[in-house]
Amino acid sequence: MAITDLRNRRTGFGIVIRNHDGFDLFSCSLFLDIGLDFLSVNLVSILRGLKLGKRCGLLPFCVESDAVNVVRMINGGCHLNSSCGNIICDIISLMKDLSIPSISLGKRRSNRAASNLAK
């Protein structure tokens, strides 16, 4: 989950790691003093989550986002004409490295824990 405060040029990321039963095991937040657009902030959030999962050795794992366009761009591999093509390429490359076939689409606004961390 990522939230941008464009007025103050600050972006917050909330990452929640859950087990197979959906129970929270670990959570963290990261704040950057930069204002990112909706597409960029959601892509960076997914990239950070993938890197964290890899660093923590949480294999296999799945990644979920409620940003429909972001999930479609990553899963469809359509990034060549995107302004964020380099981030999408990094995500796809890391997913291949980790044997993650796709990003799951979560229910809209269903992840309150990650949202609260990002604020």
PDB file of C-alpha atoms in Angstrom:
ATOM      1  CA  MET A   1       0.000   0.000   0.000  1.00  0.00           C
ATOM      2  CA  ALA A   2       1.279   3.440  -0.827  1.00  0.00           C
ATOM      3  CA  ILE A   3      -0.076   6.909  -0.158  1.00  0.00           C
ATOM      4  CA  THR A   4       1.277  10.162  -1.572  1.00  0.00           C
ATOM      5  CA  ASP A   5       0.873  13.590  -0.016  1.00  0.00           C
ATOM      6  CA  LEU A   6       1.622  15.773  -3.050  1.00  0.00           C
ATOM      7  CA  ARG A   7       1.255  19.031  -1.139  1.00  0.00           C
ATOM      8  CA  ASN A   8       4.059  18.086   1.267  1.00  0.00           C
ATOM      9  CA  ARG A   9       5.911  15.962  -1.333  1.00  0.00           C
ATOM     10  CA  ARG A  10       5.959  12.905   0.916  1.00  0.00           C
ATOM     11  CA  THR A  11       5.149   9.285   0.108  1.00  0.00           C
ATOM     12  CA  GLY A  12       4.425   6.558   2.640  1.00  0.00           C
ATOM     13  CA  PHE A  13       4.597   2.818   2.020  1.00  0.00           C
ATOM     14  CA  GLY A  14       2.959   0.180   4.200  1.00  0.00           C
ATOM     15  CA  ILE A  15       3.955  -3.472   3.830  1.00  0.00           C
ATOM     16  CA  VAL A  16       2.214  -6.307   5.658  1.00  0.00           C
ATOM     17  CA  ILE A  17       3.401  -9.918   5.532  1.00  0.00           C
ATOM     18  CA  ARG A  18       0.765 -12.535   6.300  1.00  0.00           C
ATOM     19  CA  ASN A  19       0.857 -16.295   6.582  1.00  0.00           C
ATOM     20  CA  HIS A  20      -1.278 -18.675   4.504  1.00  0.00           C
ATOM     21  CA  ASP A  21      -4.177 -18.217   6.943  1.00  0.00           C
ATOM     22  CA  GLY A  22      -4.139 -14.429   6.536  1.00  0.00           C
ATOM     23  CA  PHE A  23      -2.670 -13.620   9.952  1.00  0.00           C
ATOM     24  CA  ASP A  24      -0.246 -10.684  10.138  1.00  0.00           C
ATOM     25  CA  LEU A  25       3.315 -11.836  10.828  1.00  0.00           C
ATOM     26  CA  PHE A  26       5.284  -8.675  10.130  1.00  0.00           C
ATOM     27  CA  SER A  27       4.619  -5.119   9.071  1.00  0.00           C
ATOM     28  CA  CYS A  28       6.709  -2.073   8.337  1.00  0.00           C
ATOM     29  CA  SER A  29       6.448   1.394   6.901  1.00  0.00           C
ATOM     30  CA  LEU A  30       8.776   3.526   4.849  1.00  0.00           C
ATOM     31  CA  PHE A  31       8.517   7.236   4.150  1.00  0.00           C
ATOM     32  CA  LEU A  32      10.243   9.101   1.343  1.00  0.00           C
ATOM     33  CA  ASP A  33      10.422  12.856   0.944  1.00  0.00           C
ATOM     34  CA  ILE A  34       9.224  12.753  -2.641  1.00  0.00           C
ATOM     35  CA  GLY A  35       5.808  13.116  -4.219  1.00  0.00           C
ATOM     36  CA  LEU A  36       5.056  10.323  -6.678  1.00  0.00           C
ATOM     37  CA  ASP A  37       2.089   9.931  -9.000  1.00  0.00           C
ATOM     38  CA  PHE A  38      -0.442   7.126  -8.435  1.00  0.00           C
ATOM     39  CA  LEU A  39       1.080   4.714 -10.949  1.00  0.00           C
ATOM     40  CA  SER A  40       4.669   5.212  -9.787  1.00  0.00           C
ATOM     41  CA  VAL A  41       3.879   4.968  -6.091  1.00  0.00           C
ATOM     42  CA  ASN A  42       1.995   1.680  -6.513  1.00  0.00           C
ATOM     43  CA  LEU A  43       4.718   0.187  -8.696  1.00  0.00           C
ATOM     44  CA  VAL A  44       7.463   1.204  -6.256  1.00  0.00           C
ATOM     45  CA  SER A  45       5.401  -0.280  -3.426  1.00  0.00           C
ATOM     46  CA  ILE A  46       5.218  -3.647  -5.207  1.00  0.00           C
ATOM     47  CA  LEU A  47       8.926  -3.539  -6.045  1.00  0.00           C
ATOM     48  CA  ARG A  48       9.817  -2.785  -2.398  1.00  0.00           C
ATOM     49  CA  GLY A  49       7.557  -5.610  -1.220  1.00  0.00           C
ATOM     50  CA  LEU A  50       9.201  -8.093  -3.593  1.00  0.00           C
ATOM     51  CA  LYS A  51      12.670  -7.032  -2.446  1.00  0.00           C
ATOM     52  CA  LEU A  52      11.675  -7.319   1.215  1.00  0.00           C
ATOM     53  CA  GLY A  53      10.234 -10.795   0.693  1.00  0.00           C
ATOM     54  CA  LYS A  54      13.413 -11.888  -1.062  1.00  0.00           C
ATOM     55  CA  ARG A  55      15.680 -10.411   1.650  1.00  0.00           C
ATOM     56  CA  CYS A  56      13.653 -12.120   4.385  1.00  0.00           C
ATOM     57  CA  GLY A  57      13.746 -15.462   2.561  1.00  0.00           C
ATOM     58  CA  LEU A  58       9.969 -15.730   2.415  1.00  0.00           C
ATOM     59  CA  LEU A  59       9.831 -18.104  -0.516  1.00  0.00           C
ATOM     60  CA  PRO A  60       7.437 -18.958  -1.949  1.00  0.00           C
ATOM     61  CA  PHE A  61       5.189 -15.937  -1.442  1.00  0.00           C
ATOM     62  CA  CYS A  62       2.479 -14.072  -3.305  1.00  0.00           C
ATOM     63  CA  VAL A  63       1.994 -10.358  -3.899  1.00  0.00           C
ATOM     64  CA  GLU A  64      -1.349  -8.572  -3.903  1.00  0.00           C
ATOM     65  CA  SER A  65      -2.393  -5.063  -4.917  1.00  0.00           C
ATOM     66  CA  ASP A  66      -5.762  -3.353  -5.245  1.00  0.00           C
ATOM     67  CA  ALA A  67      -4.498  -1.067  -8.040  1.00  0.00           C
ATOM     68  CA  VAL A  68      -6.210  -2.626 -11.078  1.00  0.00           C
ATOM     69  CA  ASN A  69      -4.185  -0.831 -13.767  1.00  0.00           C
ATOM     70  CA  VAL A  70      -0.902  -1.629 -12.040  1.00  0.00           C
ATOM     71  CA  VAL A  71      -1.741  -5.337 -11.724  1.00  0.00           C
ATOM     72  CA  ARG A  72      -2.795  -5.451 -15.395  1.00  0.00           C
ATOM     73  CA  MET A  73       0.378  -3.723 -16.563  1.00  0.00           C
ATOM     74  CA  ILE A  74       2.640  -6.084 -14.627  1.00  0.00           C
ATOM     75  CA  ASN A  75       0.774  -9.300 -15.414  1.00  0.00           C
ATOM     76  CA  GLY A  76       0.280  -8.306 -19.051  1.00  0.00           C
ATOM     77  CA  GLY A  77       3.900  -7.305 -19.484  1.00  0.00           C
ATOM     78  CA  CYS A  78       2.744  -4.104 -21.214  1.00  0.00           C
ATOM     79  CA  HIS A  79       5.368  -1.654 -20.098  1.00  0.00           C
ATOM     80  CA  LEU A  80       7.261  -0.547 -23.188  1.00  0.00           C
ATOM     81  CA  ASN A  81       5.227   2.623 -23.717  1.00  0.00           C
ATOM     82  CA  SER A  82       4.742   3.389 -20.043  1.00  0.00           C
ATOM     83  CA  SER A  83       6.423   6.286 -18.280  1.00  0.00           C
ATOM     84  CA  CYS A  84       7.224   3.757 -15.544  1.00  0.00           C
ATOM     85  CA  GLY A  85       8.507   1.065 -17.898  1.00  0.00           C
ATOM     86  CA  ASN A  86      11.827   0.702 -16.085  1.00  0.00           C
ATOM     87  CA  ILE A  87      10.093   0.009 -12.752  1.00  0.00           C
ATOM     88  CA  ILE A  88       7.791  -2.551 -14.389  1.00  0.00           C
ATOM     89  CA  CYS A  89      10.814  -4.239 -16.019  1.00  0.00           C
ATOM     90  CA  ASP A  90      12.493  -4.464 -12.596  1.00  0.00           C
ATOM     91  CA  ILE A  91       9.333  -5.978 -11.084  1.00  0.00           C
ATOM     92  CA  ILE A  92       8.931  -8.546 -13.871  1.00  0.00           C
ATOM     93  CA  SER A  93      12.608  -9.481 -13.667  1.00  0.00           C
ATOM     94  CA  LEU A  94      12.433  -9.961  -9.893  1.00  0.00           C
ATOM     95  CA  MET A  95       9.203 -11.962 -10.217  1.00  0.00           C
ATOM     96  CA  LYS A  96      10.898 -14.316 -12.696  1.00  0.00           C
ATOM     97  CA  ASP A  97      13.897 -14.639 -10.379  1.00  0.00           C
ATOM     98  CA  LEU A  98      11.574 -15.537  -7.473  1.00  0.00           C
ATOM     99  CA  SER A  99       9.292 -17.792  -9.579  1.00  0.00           C
ATOM    100  CA  ILE A 100       6.272 -15.585  -8.892  1.00  0.00           C
ATOM    101  CA  PRO A 101       3.918 -16.045 -11.859  1.00  0.00           C
ATOM    102  CA  SER A 102       1.682 -13.016 -11.309  1.00  0.00           C
ATOM    103  CA  ILE A 103       0.461 -10.280  -8.981  1.00  0.00           C
ATOM    104  CA  SER A 104      -2.964 -10.935  -7.444  1.00  0.00           C
ATOM    105  CA  LEU A 105      -5.702  -8.323  -7.556  1.00  0.00           C
ATOM    106  CA  GLY A 106      -7.026  -7.660  -4.063  1.00  0.00           C
ATOM    107  CA  LYS A 107     -10.344  -6.152  -3.094  1.00  0.00           C
ATOM    108  CA  ARG A 108     -10.427  -2.371  -3.216  1.00  0.00           C
ATOM    109  CA  ARG A 109      -9.442  -0.799   0.121  1.00  0.00           C
ATOM    110  CA  SER A 110      -9.345  -4.195   1.850  1.00  0.00           C
ATOM    111  CA  ASN A 111      -5.910  -3.765   3.386  1.00  0.00           C
ATOM    112  CA  ARG A 112      -6.439  -1.350   6.263  1.00  0.00           C
ATOM    113  CA  ALA A 113      -3.293  -2.451   8.097  1.00  0.00           C
ATOM    114  CA  ALA A 114      -1.009  -1.506   5.195  1.00  0.00           C
ATOM    115  CA  SER A 115      -2.987   1.669   4.554  1.00  0.00           C
ATOM    116  CA  ASN A 116      -2.579   2.808   8.160  1.00  0.00           C
ATOM    117  CA  LEU A 117       1.164   2.099   8.019  1.00  0.00           C
ATOM    118  CA  ALA A 118       1.509   4.219   4.884  1.00  0.00           C
ATOM    119  CA  LYS A 119      -0.145   7.237   6.529  1.00  0.00           C
TER     120      LYS A 119
END
